[in-house]
PDB file of C-alpha atoms and ligand atoms in Angstrom:
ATOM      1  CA  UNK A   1      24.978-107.701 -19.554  1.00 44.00           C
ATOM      2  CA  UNK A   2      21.831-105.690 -18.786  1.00 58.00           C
ATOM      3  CA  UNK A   3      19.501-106.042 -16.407  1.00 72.00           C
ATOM      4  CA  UNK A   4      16.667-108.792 -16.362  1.00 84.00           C
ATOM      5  CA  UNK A   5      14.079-107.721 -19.016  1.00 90.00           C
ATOM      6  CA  UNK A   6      10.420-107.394 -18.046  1.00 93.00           C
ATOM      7  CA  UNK A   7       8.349-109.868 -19.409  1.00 94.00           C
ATOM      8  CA  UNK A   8       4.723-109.871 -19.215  1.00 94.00           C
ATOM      9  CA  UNK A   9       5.265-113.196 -16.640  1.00 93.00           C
ATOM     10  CA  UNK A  10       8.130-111.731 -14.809  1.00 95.00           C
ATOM     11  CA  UNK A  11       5.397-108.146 -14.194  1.00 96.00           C
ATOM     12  CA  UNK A  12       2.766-110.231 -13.416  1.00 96.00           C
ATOM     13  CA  UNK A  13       4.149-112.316 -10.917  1.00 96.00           C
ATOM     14  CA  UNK A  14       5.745-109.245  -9.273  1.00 97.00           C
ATOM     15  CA  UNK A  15       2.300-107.212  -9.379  1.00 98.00           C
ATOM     16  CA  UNK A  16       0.934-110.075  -8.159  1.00 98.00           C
ATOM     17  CA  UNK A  17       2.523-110.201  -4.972  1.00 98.00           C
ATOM     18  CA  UNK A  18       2.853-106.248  -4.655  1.00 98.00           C
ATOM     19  CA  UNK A  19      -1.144-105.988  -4.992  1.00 98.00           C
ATOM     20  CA  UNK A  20      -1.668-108.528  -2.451  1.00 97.00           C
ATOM     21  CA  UNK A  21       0.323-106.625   0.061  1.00 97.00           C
ATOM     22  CA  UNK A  22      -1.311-103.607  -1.238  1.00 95.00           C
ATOM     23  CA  UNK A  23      -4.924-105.588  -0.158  1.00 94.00           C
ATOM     24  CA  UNK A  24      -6.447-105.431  -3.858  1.00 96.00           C
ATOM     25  CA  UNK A  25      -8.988-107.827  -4.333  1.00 94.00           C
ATOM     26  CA  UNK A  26      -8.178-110.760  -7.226  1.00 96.00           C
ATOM     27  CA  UNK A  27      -4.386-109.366  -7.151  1.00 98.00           C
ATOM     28  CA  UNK A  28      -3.407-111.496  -9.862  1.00 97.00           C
ATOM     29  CA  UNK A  29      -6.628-111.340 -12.404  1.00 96.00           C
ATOM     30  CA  UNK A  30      -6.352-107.481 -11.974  1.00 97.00           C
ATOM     31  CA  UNK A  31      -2.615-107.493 -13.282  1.00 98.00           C
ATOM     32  CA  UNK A  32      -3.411-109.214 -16.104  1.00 97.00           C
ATOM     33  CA  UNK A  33      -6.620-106.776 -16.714  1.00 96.00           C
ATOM     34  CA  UNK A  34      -4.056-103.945 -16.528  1.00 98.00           C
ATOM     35  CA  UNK A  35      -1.269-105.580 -18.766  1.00 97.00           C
ATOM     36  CA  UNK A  36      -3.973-106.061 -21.264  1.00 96.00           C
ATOM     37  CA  UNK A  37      -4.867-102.635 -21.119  1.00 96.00           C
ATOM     38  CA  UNK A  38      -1.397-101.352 -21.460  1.00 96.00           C
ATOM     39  CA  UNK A  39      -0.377-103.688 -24.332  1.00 95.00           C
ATOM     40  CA  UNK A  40      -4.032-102.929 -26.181  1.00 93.00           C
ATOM     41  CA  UNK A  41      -4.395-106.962 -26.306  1.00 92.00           C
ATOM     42  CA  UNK A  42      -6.736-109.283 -24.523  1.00 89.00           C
ATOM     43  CA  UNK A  43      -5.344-110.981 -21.694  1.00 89.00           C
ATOM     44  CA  UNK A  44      -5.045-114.897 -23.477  1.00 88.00           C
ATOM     45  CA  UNK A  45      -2.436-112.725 -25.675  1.00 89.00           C
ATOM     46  CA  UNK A  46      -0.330-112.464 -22.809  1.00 91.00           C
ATOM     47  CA  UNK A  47       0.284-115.476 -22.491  1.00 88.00           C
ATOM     48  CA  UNK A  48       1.146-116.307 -25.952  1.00 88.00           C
ATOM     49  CA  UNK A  49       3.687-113.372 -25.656  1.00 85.00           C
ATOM     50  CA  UNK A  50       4.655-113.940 -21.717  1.00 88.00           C
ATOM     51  CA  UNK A  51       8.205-113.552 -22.316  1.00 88.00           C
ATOM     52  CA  UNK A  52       8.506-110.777 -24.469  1.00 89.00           C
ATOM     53  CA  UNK A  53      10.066-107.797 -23.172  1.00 91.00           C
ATOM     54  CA  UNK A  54       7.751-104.671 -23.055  1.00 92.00           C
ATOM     55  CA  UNK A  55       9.083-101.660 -24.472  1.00 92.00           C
ATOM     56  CA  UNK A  56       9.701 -98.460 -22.399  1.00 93.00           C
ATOM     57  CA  UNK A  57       6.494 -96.467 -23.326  1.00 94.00           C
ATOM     58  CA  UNK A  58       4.402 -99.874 -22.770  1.00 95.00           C
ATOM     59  CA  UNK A  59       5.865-100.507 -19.363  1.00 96.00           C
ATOM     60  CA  UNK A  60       5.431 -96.714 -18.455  1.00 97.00           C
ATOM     61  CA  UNK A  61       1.182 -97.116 -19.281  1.00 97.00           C
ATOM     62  CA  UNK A  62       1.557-100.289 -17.023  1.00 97.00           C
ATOM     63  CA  UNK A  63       3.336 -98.539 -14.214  1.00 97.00           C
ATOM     64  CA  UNK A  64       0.917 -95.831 -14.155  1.00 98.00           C
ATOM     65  CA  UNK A  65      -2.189 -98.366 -14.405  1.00 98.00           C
ATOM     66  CA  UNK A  66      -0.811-100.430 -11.575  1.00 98.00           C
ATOM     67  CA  UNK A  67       0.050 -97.153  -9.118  1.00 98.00           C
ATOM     68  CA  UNK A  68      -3.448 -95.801  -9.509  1.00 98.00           C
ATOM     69  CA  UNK A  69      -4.753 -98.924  -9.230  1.00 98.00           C
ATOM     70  CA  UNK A  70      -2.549 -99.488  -5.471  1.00 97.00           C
ATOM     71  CA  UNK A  71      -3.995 -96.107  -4.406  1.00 96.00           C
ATOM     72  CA  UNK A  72      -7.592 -97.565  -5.142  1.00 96.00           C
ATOM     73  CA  UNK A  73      -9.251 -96.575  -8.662  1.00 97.00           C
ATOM     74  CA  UNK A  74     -11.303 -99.062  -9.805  1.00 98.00           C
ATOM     75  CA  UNK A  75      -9.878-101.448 -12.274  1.00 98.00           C
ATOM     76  CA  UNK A  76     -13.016-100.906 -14.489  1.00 98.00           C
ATOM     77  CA  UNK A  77     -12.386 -96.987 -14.657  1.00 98.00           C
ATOM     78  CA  UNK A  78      -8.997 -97.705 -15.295  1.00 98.00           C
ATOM     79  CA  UNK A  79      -9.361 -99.921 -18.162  1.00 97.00           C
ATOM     80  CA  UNK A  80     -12.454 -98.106 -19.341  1.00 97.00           C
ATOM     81  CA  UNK A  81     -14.600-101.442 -19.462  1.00 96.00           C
ATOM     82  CA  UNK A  82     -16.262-104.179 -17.260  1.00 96.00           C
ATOM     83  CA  UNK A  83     -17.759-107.456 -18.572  1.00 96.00           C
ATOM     84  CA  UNK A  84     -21.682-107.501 -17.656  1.00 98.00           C
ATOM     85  CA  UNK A  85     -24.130-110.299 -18.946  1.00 98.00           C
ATOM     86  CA  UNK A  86     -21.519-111.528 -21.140  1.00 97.00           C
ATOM     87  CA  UNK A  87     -20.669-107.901 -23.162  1.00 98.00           C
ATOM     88  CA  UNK A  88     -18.666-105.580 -22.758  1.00 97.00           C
ATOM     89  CA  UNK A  89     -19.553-102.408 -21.709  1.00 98.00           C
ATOM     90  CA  UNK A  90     -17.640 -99.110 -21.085  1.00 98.00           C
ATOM     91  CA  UNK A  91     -17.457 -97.147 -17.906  1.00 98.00           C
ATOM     92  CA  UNK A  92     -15.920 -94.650 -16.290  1.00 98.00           C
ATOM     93  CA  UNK A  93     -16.481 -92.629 -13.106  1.00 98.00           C
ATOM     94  CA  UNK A  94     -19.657 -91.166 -14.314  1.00 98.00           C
ATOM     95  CA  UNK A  95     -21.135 -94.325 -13.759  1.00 98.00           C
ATOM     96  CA  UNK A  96     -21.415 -97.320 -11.136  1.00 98.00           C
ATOM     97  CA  UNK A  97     -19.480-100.074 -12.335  1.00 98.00           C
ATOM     98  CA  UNK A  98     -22.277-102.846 -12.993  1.00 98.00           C
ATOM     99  CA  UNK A  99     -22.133-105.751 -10.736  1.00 97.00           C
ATOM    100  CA  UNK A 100     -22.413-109.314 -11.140  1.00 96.00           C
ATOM    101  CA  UNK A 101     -25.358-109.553  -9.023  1.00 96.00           C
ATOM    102  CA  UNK A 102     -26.785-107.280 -11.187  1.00 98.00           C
ATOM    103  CA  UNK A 103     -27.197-110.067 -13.714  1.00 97.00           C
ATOM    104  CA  UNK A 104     -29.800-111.751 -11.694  1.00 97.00           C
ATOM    105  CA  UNK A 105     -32.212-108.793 -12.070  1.00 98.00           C
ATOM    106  CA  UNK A 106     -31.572-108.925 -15.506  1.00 98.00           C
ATOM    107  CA  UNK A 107     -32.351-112.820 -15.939  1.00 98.00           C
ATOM    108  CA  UNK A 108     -35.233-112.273 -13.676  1.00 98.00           C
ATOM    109  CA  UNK A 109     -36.600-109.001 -16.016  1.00 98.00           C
ATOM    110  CA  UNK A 110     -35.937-111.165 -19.440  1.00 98.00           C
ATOM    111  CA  UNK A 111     -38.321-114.107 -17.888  1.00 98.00           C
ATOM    112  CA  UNK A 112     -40.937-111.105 -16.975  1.00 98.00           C
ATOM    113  CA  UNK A 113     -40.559-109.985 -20.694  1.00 97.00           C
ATOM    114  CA  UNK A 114     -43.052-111.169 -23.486  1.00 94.00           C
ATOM    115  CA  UNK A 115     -41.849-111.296 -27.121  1.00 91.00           C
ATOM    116  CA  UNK A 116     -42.825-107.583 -28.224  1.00 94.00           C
ATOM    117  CA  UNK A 117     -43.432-106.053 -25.242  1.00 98.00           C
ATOM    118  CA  UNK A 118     -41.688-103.160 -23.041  1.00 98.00           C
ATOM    119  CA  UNK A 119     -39.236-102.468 -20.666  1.00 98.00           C
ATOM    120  CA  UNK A 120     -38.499 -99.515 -18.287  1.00 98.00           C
ATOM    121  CA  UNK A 121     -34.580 -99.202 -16.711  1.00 99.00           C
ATOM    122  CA  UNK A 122     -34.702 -96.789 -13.910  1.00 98.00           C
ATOM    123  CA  UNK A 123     -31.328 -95.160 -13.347  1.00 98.00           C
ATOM    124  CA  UNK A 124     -29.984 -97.104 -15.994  1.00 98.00           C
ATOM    125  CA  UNK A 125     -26.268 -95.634 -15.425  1.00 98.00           C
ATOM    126  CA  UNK A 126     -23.872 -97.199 -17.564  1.00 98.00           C
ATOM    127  CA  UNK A 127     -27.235 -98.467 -19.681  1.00 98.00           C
ATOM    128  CA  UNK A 128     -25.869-102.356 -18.505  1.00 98.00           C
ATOM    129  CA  UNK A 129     -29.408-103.706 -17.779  1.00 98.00           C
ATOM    130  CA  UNK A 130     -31.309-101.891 -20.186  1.00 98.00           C
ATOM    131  CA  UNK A 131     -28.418-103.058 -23.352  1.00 98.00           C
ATOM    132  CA  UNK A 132     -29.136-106.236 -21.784  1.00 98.00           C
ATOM    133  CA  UNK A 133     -32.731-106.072 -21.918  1.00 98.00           C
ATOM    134  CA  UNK A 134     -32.474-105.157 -25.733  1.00 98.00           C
ATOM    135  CA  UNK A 135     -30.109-107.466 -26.742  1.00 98.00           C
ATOM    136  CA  UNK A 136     -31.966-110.546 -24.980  1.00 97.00           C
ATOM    137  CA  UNK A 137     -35.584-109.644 -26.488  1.00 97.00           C
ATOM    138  CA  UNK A 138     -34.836-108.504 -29.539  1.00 94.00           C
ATOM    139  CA  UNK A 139     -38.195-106.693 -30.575  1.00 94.00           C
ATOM    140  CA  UNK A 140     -39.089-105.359 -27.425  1.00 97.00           C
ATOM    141  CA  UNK A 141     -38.843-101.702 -26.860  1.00 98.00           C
ATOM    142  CA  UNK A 142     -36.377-100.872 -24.096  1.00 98.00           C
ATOM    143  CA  UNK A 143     -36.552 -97.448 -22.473  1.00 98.00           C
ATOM    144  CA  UNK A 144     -33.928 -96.584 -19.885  1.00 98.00           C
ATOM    145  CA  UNK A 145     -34.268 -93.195 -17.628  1.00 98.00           C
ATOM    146  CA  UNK A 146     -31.207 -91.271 -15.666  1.00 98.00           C
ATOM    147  CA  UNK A 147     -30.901 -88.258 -13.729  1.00 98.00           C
ATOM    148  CA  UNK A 148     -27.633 -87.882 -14.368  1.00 98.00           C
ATOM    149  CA  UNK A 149     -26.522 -86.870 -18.654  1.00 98.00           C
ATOM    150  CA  UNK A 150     -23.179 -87.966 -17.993  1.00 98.00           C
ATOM    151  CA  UNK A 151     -24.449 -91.226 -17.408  1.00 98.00           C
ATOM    152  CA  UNK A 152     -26.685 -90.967 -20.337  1.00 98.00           C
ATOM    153  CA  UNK A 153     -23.505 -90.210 -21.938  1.00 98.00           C
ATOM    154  CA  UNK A 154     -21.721 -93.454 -21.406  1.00 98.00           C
ATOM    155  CA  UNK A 155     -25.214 -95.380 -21.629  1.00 98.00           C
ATOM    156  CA  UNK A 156     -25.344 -94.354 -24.953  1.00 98.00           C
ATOM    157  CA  UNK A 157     -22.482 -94.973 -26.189  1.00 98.00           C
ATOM    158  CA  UNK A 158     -22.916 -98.605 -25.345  1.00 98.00           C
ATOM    159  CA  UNK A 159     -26.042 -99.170 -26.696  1.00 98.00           C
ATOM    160  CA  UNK A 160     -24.228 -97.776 -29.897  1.00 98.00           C
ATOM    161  CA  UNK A 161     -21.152-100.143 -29.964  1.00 98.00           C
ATOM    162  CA  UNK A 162     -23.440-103.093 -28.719  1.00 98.00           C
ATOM    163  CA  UNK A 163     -26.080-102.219 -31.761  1.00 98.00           C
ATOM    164  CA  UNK A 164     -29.423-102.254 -29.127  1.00 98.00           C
ATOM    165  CA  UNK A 165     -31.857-100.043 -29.667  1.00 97.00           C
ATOM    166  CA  UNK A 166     -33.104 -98.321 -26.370  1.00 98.00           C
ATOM    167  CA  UNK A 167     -34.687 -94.637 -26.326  1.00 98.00           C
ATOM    168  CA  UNK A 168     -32.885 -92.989 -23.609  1.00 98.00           C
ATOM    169  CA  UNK A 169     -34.524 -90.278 -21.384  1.00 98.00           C
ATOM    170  CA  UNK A 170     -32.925 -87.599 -19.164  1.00 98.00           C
ATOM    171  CA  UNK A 171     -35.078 -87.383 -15.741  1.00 98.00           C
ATOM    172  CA  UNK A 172     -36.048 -88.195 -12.264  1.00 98.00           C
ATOM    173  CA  UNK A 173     -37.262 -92.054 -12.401  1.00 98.00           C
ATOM    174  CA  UNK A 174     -40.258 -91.306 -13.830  1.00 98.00           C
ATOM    175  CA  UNK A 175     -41.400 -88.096 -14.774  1.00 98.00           C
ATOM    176  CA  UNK A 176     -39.639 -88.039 -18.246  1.00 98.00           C
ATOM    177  CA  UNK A 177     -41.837 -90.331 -19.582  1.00 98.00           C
ATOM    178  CA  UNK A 178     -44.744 -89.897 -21.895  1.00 97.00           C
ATOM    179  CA  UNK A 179     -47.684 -89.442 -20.152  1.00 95.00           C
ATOM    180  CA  UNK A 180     -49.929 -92.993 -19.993  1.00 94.00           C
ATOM    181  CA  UNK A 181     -47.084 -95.012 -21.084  1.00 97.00           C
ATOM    182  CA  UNK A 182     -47.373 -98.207 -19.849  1.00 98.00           C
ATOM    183  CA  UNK A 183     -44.330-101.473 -19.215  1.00 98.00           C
ATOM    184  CA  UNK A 184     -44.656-105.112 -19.134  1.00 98.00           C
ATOM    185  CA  UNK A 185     -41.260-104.495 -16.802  1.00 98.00           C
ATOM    186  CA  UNK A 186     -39.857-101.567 -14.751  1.00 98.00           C
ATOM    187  CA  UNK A 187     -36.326-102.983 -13.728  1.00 98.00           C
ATOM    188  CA  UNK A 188     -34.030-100.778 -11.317  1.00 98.00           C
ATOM    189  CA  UNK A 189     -31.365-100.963  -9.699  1.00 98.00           C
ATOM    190  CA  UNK A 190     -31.380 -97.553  -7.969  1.00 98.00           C
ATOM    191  CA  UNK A 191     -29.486 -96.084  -4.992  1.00 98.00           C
ATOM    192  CA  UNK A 192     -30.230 -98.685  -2.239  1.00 98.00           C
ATOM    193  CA  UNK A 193     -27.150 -98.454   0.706  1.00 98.00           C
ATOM    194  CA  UNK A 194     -28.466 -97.312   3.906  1.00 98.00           C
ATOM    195  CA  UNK A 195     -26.493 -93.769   4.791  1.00 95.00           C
ATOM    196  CA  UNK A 196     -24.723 -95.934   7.749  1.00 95.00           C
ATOM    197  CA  UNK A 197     -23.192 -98.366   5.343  1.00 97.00           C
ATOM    198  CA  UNK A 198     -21.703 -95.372   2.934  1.00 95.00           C
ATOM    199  CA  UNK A 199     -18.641 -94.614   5.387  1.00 93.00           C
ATOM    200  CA  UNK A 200     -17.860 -98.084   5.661  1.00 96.00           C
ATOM    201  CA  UNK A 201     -17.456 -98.765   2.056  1.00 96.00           C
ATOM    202  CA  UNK A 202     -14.532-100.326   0.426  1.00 95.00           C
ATOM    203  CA  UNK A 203     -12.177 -97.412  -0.965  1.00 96.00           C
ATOM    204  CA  UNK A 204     -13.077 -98.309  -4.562  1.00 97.00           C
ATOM    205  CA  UNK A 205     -16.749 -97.931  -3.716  1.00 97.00           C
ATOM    206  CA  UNK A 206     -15.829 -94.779  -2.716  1.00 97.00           C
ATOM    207  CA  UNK A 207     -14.640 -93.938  -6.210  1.00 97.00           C
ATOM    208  CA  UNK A 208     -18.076 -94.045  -7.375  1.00 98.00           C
ATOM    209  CA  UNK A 209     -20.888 -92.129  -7.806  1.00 97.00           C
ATOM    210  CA  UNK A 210     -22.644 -91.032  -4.564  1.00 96.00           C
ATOM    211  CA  UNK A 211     -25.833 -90.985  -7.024  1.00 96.00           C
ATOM    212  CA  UNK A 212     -25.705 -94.402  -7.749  1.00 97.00           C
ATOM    213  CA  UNK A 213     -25.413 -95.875  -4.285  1.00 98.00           C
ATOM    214  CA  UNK A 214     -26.783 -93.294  -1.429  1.00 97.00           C
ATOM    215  CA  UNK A 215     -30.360 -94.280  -0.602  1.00 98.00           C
ATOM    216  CA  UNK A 216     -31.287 -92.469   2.593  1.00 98.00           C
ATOM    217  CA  UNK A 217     -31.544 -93.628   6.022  1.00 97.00           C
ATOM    218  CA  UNK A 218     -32.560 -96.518   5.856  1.00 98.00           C
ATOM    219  CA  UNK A 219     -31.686 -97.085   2.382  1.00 98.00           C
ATOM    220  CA  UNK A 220     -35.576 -97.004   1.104  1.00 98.00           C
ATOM    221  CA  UNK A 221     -35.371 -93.663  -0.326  1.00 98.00           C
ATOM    222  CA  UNK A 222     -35.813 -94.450  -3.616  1.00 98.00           C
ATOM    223  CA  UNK A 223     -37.237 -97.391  -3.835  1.00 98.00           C
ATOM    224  CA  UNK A 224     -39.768 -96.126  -1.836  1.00 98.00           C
ATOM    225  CA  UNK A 225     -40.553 -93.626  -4.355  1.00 98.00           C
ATOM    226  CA  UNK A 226     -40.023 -96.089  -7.489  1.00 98.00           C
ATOM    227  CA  UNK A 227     -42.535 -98.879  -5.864  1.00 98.00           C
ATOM    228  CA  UNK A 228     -45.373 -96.035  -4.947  1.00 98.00           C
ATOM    229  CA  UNK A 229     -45.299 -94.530  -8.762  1.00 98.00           C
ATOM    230  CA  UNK A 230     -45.094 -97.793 -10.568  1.00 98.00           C
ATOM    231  CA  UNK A 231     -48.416 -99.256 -10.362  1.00 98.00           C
ATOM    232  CA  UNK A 232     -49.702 -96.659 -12.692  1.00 97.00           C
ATOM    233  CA  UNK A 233     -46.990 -97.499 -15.447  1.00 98.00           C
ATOM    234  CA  UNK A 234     -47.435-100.959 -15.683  1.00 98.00           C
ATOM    235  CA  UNK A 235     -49.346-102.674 -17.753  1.00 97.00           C
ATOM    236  CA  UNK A 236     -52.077-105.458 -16.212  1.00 97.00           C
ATOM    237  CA  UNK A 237     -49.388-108.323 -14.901  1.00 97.00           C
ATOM    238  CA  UNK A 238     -46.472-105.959 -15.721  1.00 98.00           C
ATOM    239  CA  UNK A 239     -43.763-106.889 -13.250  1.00 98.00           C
ATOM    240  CA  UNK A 240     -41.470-104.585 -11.265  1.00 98.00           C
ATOM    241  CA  UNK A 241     -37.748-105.964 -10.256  1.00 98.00           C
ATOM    242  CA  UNK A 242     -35.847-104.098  -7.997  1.00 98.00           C
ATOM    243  CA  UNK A 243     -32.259-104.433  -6.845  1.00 98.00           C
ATOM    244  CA  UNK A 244     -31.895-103.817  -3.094  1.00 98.00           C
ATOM    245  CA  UNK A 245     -29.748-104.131   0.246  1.00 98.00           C
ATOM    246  CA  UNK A 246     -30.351-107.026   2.283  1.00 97.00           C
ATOM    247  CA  UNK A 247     -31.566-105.218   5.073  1.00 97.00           C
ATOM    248  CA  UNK A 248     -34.716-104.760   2.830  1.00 98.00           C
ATOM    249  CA  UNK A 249     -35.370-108.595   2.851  1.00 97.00           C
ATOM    250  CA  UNK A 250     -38.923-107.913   4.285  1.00 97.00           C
ATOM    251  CA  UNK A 251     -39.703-103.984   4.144  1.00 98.00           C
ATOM    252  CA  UNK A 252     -39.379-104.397   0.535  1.00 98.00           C
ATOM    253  CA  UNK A 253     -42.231-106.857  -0.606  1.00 98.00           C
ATOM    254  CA  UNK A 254     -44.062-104.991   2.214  1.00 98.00           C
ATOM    255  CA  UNK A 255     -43.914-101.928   0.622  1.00 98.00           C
ATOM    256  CA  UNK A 256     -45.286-103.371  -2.708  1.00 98.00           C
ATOM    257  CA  UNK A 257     -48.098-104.830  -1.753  1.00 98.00           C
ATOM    258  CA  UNK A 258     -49.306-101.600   0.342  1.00 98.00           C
ATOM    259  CA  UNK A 259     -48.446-100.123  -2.910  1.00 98.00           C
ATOM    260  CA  UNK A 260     -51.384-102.393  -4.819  1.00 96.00           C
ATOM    261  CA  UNK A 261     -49.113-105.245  -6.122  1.00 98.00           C
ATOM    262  CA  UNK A 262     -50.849-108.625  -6.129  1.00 97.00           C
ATOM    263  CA  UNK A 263     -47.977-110.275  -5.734  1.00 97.00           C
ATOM    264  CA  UNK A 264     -43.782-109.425  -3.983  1.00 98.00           C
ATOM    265  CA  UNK A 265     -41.165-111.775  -3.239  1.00 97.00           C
ATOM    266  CA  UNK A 266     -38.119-111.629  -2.333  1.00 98.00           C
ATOM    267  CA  UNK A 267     -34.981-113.115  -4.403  1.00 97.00           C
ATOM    268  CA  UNK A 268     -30.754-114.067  -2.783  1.00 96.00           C
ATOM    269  CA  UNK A 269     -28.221-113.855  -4.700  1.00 93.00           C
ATOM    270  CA  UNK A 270     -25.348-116.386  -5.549  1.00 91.00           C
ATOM    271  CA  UNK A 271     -23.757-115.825  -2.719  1.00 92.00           C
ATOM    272  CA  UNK A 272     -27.021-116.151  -0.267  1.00 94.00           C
ATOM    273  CA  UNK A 273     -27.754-112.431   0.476  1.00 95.00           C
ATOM    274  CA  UNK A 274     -31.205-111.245  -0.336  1.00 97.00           C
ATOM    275  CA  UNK A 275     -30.659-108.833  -3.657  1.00 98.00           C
ATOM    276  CA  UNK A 276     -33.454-108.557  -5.449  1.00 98.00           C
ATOM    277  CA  UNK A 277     -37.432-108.359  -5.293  1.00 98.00           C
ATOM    278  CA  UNK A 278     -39.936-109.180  -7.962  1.00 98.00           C
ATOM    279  CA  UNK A 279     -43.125-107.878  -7.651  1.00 98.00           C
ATOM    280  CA  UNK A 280     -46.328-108.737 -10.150  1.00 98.00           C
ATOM    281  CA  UNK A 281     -49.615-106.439 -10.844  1.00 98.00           C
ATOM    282  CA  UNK A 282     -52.643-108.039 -10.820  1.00 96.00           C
ATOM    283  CA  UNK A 283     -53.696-109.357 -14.325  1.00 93.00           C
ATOM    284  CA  UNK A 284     -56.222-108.067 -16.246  1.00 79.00           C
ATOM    285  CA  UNK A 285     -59.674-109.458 -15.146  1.00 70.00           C
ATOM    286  CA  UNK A 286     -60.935-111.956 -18.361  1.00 66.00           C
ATOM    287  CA  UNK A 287     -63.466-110.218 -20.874  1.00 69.00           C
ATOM    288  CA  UNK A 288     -66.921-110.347 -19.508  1.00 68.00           C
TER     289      UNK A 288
HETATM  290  N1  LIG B   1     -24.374-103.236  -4.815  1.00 90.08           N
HETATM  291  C1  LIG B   1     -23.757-101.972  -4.712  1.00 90.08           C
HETATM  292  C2  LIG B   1     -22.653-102.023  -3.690  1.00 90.08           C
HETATM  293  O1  LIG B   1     -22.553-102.967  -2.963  1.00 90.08           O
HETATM  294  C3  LIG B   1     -24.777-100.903  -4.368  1.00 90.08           C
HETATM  295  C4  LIG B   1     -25.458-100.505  -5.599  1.00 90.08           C
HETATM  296  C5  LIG B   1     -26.608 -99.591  -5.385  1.00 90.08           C
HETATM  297  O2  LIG B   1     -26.783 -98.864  -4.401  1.00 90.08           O
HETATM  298  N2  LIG B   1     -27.423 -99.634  -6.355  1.00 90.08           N
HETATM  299  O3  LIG B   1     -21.835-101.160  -3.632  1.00 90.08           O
END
């Protein structure tokens, strides 16, 4: 008689409960992310095959998978992919792993976005928002801007296996673009966590680029920079959306109309925290 086999429901339920204790968030939905991964199947699969042994080099990928993930990778790196705006995209620890709240700057850049026109991702990372952009408006023209080429690397490679077309650019925020080139929408979701919040961070958090999340003091540092440049790159009632901390519920839309902006608000996110803030240029004044 040999010992009980593992099944993909008897290693769930067990990862389960040893995640739990472990204090990794959604314990149960990140086994199943990591079965999938080490089987090379979707996760619905497992349950079609949920008691069917694994074989040895199967349940030596999951073991792996599921000790990394205990000591705090990021399930994304570890199974190379997080859903964003309903696709697929594929990370890895050259880029932030995109967000769900994330999605709201993207809804709120697509309703900014004429048929035709243009769109400008600053610190597009993982390209997430600026794939999005594409794919949403087909026949706009998408540009997307990071500092760092690894993450133009991965960005890339997504707008490949997604089939959008965005010109990518290596460069700080703005200075790789063409000179007088003008957006209906600069989106960004930049480095925005104040330097106090950075030690406090969840361990995974910690896993990611310092590029991607360190804004400063007082978190500003970049935004700052992105709201006082943008003026001159959008177009007459281009719109700039910006993805911030919470703490910038009111220096924000401050800072954009000091900046010239006709127009800032700010925007919470599903779960109540202010995330994002939406800020309009005046429009052009009517033919005399
Ligand atoms: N929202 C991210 C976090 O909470 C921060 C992302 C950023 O700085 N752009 O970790």
């Amino acid at each position: 008689m040999t010992a009980e086999a593992w099944t993909p429901l008897r290693l769930l339920g067990w990862t389960q409960g040893f995640f739990a204790q472990k204090g990794v968030d959604a314990p149960r939905l990140t086994a199943e992310l990591l079965l999938a991964s080490a089987l090379g199947c979707d996760r619905v699969r497992l349950y079609l095959d949920f008691d069917k042994p694994l074989g040895d080099p199967e349940l030596a990928r999951y073991r792996e998978l599921v000790r990394r993930r205990a000591e705090g990778e990021p399930t994304a790196y570890l199974v190379g992919a997080r859903e964003f705006f309903g696709r697929r995209f594929a990370v890895d620890a050259r880029v932030l792993v995109p967000r769900p709240e994330t999605e709201l700057l993207v809804e709120a850049a697509l309703a900014a976005l004429p048929a035709g026109g243009s769109a400008l991702d600053l610190g597009t990372g993982s390209g997430a928002v600026a794939v999005s952009l594409a794919l949403g408006r087909p026949g706009a023209r998408v540009t997307a801007v990071d500092l760092s080429a690894g993450a133009l690397e991965v960005a890339r490679a997504n707008a490949a296996a997604l089939g959008a077309a965005v010109d990518f650019l290596e460069g700080d925020l703005f200075a790789p673009l063409p000179p007088g080139a003008r957006f209906d929408v600069v989106a960004s979701n930049p480095p925005y966590l104040p330097a106090g919040d950075l030690a406090g961070l969840q361990r995974e958090v910690k896993r990611e680029p310092r590029l991607a999340l360190d804004g400063g003091a007082d978190g500003l540092q970049v935004l700052r920079r992105i709201v006082e440049a943008a003026p001159r790159w959008l177009a007459p009632g281009g719109v700039l959306l910006l993805e911030m901390h919470e703490s910038h519920l009111e220096p924000l839309p401050a800072l954009c109309r000091a900046a010239g902006f006709e127009r800032a608000e700010a925007r919470r996110d599903l779960a109540g925290l202010p995330r994002l803030t939406v800020a309009r240029m005046a429009a052009a004044p009517p033919p005399a």
